[in-house]
Short mmCIF file of C-alpha atoms in Angstrom, two decimals:
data_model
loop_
_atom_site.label_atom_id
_atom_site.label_comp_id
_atom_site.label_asym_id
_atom_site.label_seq_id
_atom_site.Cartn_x
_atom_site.Cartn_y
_atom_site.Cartn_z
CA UNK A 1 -15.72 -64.10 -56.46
CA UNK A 2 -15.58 -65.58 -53.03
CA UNK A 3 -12.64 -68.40 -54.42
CA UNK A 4 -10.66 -65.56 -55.84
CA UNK A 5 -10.44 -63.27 -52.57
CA UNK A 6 -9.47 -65.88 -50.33
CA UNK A 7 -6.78 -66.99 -52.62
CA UNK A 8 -5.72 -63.40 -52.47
CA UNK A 9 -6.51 -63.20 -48.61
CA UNK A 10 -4.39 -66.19 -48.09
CA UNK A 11 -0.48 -64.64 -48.68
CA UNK A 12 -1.50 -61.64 -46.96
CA UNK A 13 -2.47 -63.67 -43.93
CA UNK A 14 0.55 -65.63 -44.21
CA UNK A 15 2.70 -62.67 -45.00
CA UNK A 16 1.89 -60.85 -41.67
CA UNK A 17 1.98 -64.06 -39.79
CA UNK A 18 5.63 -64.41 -40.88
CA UNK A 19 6.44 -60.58 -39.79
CA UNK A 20 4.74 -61.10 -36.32
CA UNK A 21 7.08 -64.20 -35.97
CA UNK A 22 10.00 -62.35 -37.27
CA UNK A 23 9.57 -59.51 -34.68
CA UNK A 24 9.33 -62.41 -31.83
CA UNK A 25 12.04 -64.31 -32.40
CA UNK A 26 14.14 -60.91 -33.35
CA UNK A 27 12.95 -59.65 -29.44
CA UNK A 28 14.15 -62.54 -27.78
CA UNK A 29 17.67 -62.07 -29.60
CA UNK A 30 17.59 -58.14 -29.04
CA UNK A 31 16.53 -59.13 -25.09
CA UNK A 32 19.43 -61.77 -24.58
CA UNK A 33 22.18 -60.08 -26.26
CA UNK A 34 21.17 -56.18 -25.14
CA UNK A 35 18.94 -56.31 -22.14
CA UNK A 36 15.40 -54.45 -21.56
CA UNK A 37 17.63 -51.00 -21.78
CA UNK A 38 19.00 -51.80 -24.93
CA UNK A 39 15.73 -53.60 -26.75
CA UNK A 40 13.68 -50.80 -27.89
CA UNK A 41 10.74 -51.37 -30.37
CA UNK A 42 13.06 -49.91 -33.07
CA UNK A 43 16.03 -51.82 -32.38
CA UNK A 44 13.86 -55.57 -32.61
CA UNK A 45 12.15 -53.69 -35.58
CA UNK A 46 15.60 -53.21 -37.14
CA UNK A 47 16.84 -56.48 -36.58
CA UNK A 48 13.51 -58.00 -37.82
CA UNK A 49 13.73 -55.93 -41.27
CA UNK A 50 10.63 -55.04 -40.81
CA UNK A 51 9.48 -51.01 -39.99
CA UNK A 52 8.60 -49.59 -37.00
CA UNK A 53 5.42 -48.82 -38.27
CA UNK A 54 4.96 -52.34 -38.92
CA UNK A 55 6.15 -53.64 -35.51
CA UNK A 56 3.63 -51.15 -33.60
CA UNK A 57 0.52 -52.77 -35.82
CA UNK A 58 1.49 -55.89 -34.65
CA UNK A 59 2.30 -54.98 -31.00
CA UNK A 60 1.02 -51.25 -29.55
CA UNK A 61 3.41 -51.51 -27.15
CA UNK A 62 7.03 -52.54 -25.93
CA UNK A 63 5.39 -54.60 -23.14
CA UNK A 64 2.94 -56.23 -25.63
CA UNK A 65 6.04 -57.00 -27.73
CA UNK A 66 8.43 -58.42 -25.29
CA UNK A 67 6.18 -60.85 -23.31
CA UNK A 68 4.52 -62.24 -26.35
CA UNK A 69 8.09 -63.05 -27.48
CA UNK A 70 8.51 -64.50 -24.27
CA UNK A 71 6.09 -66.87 -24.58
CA UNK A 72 6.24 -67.27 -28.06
CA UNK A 73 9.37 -69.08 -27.59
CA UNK A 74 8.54 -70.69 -24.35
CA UNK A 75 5.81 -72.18 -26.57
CA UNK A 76 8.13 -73.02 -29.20
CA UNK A 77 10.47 -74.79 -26.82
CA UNK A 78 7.65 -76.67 -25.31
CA UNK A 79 6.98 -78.60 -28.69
CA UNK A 80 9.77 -79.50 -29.54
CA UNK A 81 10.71 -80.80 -26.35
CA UNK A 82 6.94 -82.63 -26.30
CA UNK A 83 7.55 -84.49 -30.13
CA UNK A 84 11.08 -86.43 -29.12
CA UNK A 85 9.40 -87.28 -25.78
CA UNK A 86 5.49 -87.50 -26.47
CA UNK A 87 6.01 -89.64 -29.32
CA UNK A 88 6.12 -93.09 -28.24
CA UNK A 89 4.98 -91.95 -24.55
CA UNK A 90 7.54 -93.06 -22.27
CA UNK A 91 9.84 -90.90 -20.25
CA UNK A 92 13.15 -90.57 -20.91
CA UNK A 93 15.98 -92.29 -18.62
CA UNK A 94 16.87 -89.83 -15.75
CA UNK A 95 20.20 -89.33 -17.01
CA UNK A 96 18.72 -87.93 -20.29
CA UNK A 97 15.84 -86.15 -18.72
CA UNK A 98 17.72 -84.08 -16.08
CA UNK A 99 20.20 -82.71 -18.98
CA UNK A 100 17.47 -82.17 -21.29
CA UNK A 101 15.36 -79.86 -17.94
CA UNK A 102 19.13 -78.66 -17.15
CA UNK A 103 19.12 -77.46 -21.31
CA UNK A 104 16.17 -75.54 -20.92
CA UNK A 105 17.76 -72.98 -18.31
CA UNK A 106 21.14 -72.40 -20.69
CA UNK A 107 20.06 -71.19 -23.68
CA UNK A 108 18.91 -67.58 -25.66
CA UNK A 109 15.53 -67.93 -24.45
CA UNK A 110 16.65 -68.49 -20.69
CA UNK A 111 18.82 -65.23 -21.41
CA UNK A 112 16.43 -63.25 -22.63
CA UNK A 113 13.08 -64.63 -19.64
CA UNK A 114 15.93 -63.29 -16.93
CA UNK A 115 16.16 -59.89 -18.25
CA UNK A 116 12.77 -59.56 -18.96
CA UNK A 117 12.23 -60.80 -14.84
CA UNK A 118 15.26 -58.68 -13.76
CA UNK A 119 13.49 -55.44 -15.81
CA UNK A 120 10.29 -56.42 -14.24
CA UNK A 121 11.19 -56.65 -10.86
CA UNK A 122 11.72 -52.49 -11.27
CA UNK A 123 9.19 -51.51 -13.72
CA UNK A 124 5.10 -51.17 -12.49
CA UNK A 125 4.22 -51.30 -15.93
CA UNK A 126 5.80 -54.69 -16.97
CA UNK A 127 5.83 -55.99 -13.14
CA UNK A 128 1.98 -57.93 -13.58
CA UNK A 129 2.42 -59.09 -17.14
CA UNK A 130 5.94 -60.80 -16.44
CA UNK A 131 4.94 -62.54 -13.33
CA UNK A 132 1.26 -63.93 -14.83
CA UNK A 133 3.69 -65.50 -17.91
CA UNK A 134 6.36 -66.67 -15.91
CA UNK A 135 3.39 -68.30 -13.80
CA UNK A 136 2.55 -70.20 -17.04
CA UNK A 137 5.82 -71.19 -18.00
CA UNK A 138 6.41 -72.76 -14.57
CA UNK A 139 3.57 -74.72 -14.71
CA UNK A 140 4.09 -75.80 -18.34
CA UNK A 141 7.73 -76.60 -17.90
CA UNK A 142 6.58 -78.28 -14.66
CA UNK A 143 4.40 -80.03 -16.23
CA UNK A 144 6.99 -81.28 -19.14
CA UNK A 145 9.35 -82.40 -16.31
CA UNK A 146 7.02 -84.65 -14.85
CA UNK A 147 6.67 -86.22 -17.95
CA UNK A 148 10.42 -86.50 -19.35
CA UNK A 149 11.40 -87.89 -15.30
CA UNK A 150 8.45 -90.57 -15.74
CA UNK A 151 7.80 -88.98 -11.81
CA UNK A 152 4.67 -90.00 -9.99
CA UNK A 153 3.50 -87.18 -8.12
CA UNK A 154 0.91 -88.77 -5.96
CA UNK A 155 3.88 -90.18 -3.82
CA UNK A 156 4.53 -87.63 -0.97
CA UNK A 157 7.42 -85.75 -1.74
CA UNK A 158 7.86 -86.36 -5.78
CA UNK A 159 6.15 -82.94 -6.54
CA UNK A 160 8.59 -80.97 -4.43
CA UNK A 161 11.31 -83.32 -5.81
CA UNK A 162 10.92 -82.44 -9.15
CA UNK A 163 10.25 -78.57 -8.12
CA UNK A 164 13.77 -78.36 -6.55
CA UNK A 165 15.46 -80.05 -9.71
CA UNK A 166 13.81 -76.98 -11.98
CA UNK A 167 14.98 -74.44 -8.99
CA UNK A 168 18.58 -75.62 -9.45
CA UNK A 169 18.51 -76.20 -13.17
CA UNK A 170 17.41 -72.18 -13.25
CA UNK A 171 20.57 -71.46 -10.73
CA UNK A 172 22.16 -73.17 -13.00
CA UNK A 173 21.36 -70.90 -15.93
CA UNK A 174 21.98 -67.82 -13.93
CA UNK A 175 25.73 -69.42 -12.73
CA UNK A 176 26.20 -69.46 -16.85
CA UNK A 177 25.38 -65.64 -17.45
CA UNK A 178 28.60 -63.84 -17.04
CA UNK A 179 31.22 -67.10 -17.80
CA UNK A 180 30.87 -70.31 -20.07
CA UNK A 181 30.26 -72.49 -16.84
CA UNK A 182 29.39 -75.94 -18.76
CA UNK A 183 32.38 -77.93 -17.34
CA UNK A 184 31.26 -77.15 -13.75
CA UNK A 185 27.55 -77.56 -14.96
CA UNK A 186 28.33 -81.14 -16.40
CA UNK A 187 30.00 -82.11 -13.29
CA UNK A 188 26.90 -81.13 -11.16
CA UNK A 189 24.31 -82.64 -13.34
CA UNK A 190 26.46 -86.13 -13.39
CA UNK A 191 26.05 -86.13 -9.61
CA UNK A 192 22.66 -84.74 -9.32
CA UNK A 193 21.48 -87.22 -11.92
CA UNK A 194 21.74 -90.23 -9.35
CA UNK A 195 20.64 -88.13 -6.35
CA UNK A 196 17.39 -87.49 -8.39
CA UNK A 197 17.30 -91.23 -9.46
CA UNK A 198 17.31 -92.52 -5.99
CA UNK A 199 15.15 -89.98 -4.81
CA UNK A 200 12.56 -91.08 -7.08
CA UNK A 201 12.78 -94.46 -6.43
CA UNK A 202 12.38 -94.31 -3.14
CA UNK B 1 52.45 -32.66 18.87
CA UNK B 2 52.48 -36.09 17.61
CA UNK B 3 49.83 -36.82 19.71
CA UNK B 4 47.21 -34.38 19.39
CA UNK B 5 47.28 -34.96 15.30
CA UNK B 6 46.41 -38.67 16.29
CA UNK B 7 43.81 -37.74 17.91
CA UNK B 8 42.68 -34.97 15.55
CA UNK B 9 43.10 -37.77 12.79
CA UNK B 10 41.38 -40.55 14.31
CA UNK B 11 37.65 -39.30 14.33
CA UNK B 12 38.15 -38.13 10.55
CA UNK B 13 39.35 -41.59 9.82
CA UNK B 14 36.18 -42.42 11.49
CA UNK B 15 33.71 -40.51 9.93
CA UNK B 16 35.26 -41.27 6.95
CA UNK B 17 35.18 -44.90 7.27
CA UNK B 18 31.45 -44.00 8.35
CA UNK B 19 30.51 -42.37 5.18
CA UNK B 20 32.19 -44.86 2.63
CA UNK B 21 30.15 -47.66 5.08
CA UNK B 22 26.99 -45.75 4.43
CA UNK B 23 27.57 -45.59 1.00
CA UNK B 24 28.05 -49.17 0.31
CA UNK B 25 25.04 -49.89 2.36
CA UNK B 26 23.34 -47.55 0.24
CA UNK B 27 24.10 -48.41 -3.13
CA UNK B 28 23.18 -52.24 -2.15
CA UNK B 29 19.58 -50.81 -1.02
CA UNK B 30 19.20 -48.82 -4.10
CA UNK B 31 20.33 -51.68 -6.20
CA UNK B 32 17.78 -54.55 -5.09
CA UNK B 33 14.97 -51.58 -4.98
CA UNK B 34 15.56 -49.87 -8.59
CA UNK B 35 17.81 -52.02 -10.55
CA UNK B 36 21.16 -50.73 -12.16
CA UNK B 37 19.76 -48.10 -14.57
CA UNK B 38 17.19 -46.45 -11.51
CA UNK B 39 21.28 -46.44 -9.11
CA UNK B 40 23.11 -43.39 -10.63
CA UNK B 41 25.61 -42.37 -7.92
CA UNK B 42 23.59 -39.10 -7.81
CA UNK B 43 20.81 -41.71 -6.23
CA UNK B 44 22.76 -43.66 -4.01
CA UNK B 45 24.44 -40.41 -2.25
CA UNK B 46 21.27 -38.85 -1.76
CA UNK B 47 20.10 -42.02 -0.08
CA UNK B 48 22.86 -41.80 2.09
CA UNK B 49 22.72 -37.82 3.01
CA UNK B 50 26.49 -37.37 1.45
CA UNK B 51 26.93 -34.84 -0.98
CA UNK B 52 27.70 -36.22 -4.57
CA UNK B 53 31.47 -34.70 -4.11
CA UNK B 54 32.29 -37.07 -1.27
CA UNK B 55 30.55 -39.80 -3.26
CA UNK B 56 32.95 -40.03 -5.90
CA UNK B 57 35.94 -39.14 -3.54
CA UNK B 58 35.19 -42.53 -2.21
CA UNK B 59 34.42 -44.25 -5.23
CA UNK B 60 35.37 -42.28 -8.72
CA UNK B 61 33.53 -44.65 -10.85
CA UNK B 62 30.01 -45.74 -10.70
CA UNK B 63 31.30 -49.36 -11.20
CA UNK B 64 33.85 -48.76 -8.13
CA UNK B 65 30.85 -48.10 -6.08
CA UNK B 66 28.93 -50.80 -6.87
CA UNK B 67 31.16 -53.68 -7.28
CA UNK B 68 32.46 -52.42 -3.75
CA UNK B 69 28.96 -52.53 -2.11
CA UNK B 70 28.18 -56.06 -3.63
CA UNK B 71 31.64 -57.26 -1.94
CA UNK B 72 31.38 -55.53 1.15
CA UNK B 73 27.90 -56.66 1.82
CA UNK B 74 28.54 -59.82 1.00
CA UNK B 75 31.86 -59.77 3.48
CA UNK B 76 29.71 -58.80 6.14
CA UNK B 77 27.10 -61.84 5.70
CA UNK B 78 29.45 -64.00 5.65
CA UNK B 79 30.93 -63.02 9.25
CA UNK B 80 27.45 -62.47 10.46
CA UNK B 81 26.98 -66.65 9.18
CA UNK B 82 30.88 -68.02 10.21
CA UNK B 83 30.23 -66.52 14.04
CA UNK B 84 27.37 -68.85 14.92
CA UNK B 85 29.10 -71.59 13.11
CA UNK B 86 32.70 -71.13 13.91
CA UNK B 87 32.32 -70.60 17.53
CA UNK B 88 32.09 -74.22 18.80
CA UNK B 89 33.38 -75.70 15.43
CA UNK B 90 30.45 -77.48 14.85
CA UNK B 91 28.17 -78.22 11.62
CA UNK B 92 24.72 -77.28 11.62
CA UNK B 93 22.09 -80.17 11.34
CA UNK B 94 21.21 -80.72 7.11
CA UNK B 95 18.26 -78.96 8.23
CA UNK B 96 19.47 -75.54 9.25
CA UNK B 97 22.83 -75.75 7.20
CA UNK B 98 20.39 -75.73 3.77
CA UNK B 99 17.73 -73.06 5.17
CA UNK B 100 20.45 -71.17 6.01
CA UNK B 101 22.15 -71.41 2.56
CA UNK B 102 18.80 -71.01 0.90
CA UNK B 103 18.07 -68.14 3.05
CA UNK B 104 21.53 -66.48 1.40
CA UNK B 105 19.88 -66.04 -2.10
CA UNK B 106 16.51 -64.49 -0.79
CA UNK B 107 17.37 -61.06 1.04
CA UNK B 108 18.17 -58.15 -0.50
CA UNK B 109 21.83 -58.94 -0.67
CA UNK B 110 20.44 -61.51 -3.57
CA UNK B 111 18.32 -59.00 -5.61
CA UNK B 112 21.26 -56.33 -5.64
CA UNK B 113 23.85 -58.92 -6.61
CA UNK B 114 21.10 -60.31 -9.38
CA UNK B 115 20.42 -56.83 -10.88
CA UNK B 116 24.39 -56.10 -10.82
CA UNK B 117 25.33 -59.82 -12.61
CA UNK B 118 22.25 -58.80 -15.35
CA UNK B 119 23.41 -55.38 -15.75
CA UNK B 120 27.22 -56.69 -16.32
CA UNK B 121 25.72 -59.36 -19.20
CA UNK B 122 24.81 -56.52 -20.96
CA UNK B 123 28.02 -53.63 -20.09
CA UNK B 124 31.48 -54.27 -21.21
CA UNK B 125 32.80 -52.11 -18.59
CA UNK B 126 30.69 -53.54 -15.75
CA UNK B 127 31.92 -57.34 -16.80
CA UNK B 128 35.54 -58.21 -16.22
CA UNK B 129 34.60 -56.64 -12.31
CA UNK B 130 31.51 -58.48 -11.73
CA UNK B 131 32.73 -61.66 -13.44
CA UNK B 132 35.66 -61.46 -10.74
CA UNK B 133 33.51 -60.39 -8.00
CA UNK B 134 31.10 -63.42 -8.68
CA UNK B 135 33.68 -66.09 -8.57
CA UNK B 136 34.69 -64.60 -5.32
CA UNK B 137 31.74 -64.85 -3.60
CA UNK B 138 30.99 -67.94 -4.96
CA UNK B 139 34.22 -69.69 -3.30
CA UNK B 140 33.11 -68.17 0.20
CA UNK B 141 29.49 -69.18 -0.17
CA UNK B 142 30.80 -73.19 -1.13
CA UNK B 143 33.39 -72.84 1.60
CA UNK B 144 30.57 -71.95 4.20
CA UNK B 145 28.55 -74.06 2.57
CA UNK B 146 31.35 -77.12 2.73
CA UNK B 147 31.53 -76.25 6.77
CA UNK B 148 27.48 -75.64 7.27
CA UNK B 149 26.99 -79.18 6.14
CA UNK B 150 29.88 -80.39 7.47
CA UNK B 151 30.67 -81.91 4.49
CA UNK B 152 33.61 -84.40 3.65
CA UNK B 153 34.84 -83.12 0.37
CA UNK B 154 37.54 -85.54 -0.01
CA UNK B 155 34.47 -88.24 -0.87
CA UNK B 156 33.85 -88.69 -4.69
CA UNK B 157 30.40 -86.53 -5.63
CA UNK B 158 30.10 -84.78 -2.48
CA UNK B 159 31.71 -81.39 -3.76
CA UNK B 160 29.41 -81.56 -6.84
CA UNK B 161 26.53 -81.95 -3.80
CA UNK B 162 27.19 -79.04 -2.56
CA UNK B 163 27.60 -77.30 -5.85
CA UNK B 164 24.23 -78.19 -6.99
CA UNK B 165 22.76 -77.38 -3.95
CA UNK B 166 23.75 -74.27 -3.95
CA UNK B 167 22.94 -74.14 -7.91
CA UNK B 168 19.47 -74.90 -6.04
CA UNK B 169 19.44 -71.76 -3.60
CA UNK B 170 20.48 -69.50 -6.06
CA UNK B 171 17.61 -70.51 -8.22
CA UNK B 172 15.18 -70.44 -5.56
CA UNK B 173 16.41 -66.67 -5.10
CA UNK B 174 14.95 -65.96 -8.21
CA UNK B 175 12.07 -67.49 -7.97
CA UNK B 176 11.27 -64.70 -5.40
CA UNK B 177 12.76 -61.91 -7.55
CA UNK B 178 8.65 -60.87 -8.72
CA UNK B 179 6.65 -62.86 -6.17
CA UNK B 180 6.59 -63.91 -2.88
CA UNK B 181 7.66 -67.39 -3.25
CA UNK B 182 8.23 -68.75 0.30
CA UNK B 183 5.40 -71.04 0.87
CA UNK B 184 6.50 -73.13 -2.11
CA UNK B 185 9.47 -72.78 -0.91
CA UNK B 186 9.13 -74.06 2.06
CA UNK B 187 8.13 -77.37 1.03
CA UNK B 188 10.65 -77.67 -1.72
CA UNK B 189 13.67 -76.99 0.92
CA UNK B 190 11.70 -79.23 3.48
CA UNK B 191 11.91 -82.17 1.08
CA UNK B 192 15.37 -81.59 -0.13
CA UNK B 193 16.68 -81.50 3.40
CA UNK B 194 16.32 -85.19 3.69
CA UNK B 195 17.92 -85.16 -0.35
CA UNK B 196 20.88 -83.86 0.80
CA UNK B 197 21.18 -85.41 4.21
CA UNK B 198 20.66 -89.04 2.46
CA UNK B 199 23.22 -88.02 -0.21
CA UNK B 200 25.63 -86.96 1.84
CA UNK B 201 25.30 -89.86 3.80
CA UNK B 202 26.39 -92.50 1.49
#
């Protein structure tokens, strides 16, 4: 009976759905904390609980693996930055929104996006599929800024505003890679916080 | 006589000093081009025609060699910037000073010191060196950057203008790590120009 095999259809569906996720979030940990070297298929497989078998039905390959965990999370990050903000529709203050943007560059996910760029930048094979996904995170997270700074980007200037906030929130990510550099970081956002303010007023 | 070993010992002090200068140059090359894992030392002496022997008599680690490269390159930017500068004692206009500074995190210098940082996140022996090597560079780029701008540090904010600036720049270099970035670029450092300038103004 049709009732009775989608019923049974149903877990299965849900069961691989919650492997695939598994495997995603367990790359993005395996990328931050050991690097493309370190993160083979078997090692996010391993740290997924899941076998490798398993892993390669859900992703052929390494590349297939790593930059849909990439964006899985880049996805992720996106909605639950959109509810808090998206819900009643108006931006944040700039105080709030700059640390929030600032946020987005410090964390496992940033970790894991630079050594999947940094591996990229030396291997053919992962080179196109790295740089057409961090094309669509820029635009999304563009896109998010805009919103969270309230900015109006059909005043001359306010796109490229906004642009050079995200460039230094990501040097700000990179300065935090080797050392815990959130006293400096807090310092600099305080500051840049009111440059960005009256820039946008203007 | 005295004399004659002087001058018997001067031009192997030279080629010497040649050698370990074409090594360093080397290693920073092979760095920015194939990333840590593709710059054995094997690599980097081919690259620059010394045998693998003299390679290590130089440098007996592979972390010696590179650390060492990243400084030294770094040591000789930063004379090749402070000579235009420093001759008449004068800042640069906003608008140079923050090209220039931008211009810092987008050669190759950049993409060697980006691989070697990423590489160090991830290798416990590669870490304490880089983490010290980093914080050096980082208080010559501010203190070029401090004199670029001509920038009065002893005002409240203006040291954490500089620091996010440079935050900026750095994440701007990567940016251009898998794509040529400059025409956005461009316009971002165009419209942050007058950013600064107005904030360092008040």
């Amino acid at each position: 009976m049709g009732g009775l095999n989608t019923r049974g259809a149903a877990p299965k569906q849900d069961r691989s759905r919650a492997t695939r996720q598994r495997l995603l979030e367990s790359a993005v940990t395996c990328l931050a904390e050991h690097g493309w070297t370190g993160s083979t298929v078997t090692v996010v497989a391993e740290h997924a609980g899941v076998s490798r078998g398993a892993a390669q039905h859900h992703f052929p390959t390494r590349e297939d693996l790593f930059t849909a965990a990439v964006e899985y999370v880049a996805e992720e990050r996106s909605k639950a930055l959109r509810s808090p903000v998206g819900g009643d529709g108006e931006p944040a203050g700039t105080r709030s929104a700059v640390e929030m943007l600032v946020a987005l560059y410090t964390g496992p996910l940033f970790r894991a996006a630079l050594q999947l760029w940094v591996a990229a930048s030396n291997e053919p094979q992962l080179e196109p599929r790295v740089t057409a996904l961090e094309a669509r995170i820029g635009r999304e997270t563009h896109r998010m800024a805009v919103e969270v700074l309230g900015a109006d980007e059909s005043v001359p200037g306010v796109r490229e505003t906004v642009q050079g906030l995200l460039d230094m929130a990501r040097g700000l990510g990179l300065a935090n890679l080797l050392t815990d550099d959130s006293a400096r970081r807090e310092r600099v956002v305080a500051q840049w916080e009111l440059i960005v303010r009256d820039a946008l007023a203007r």
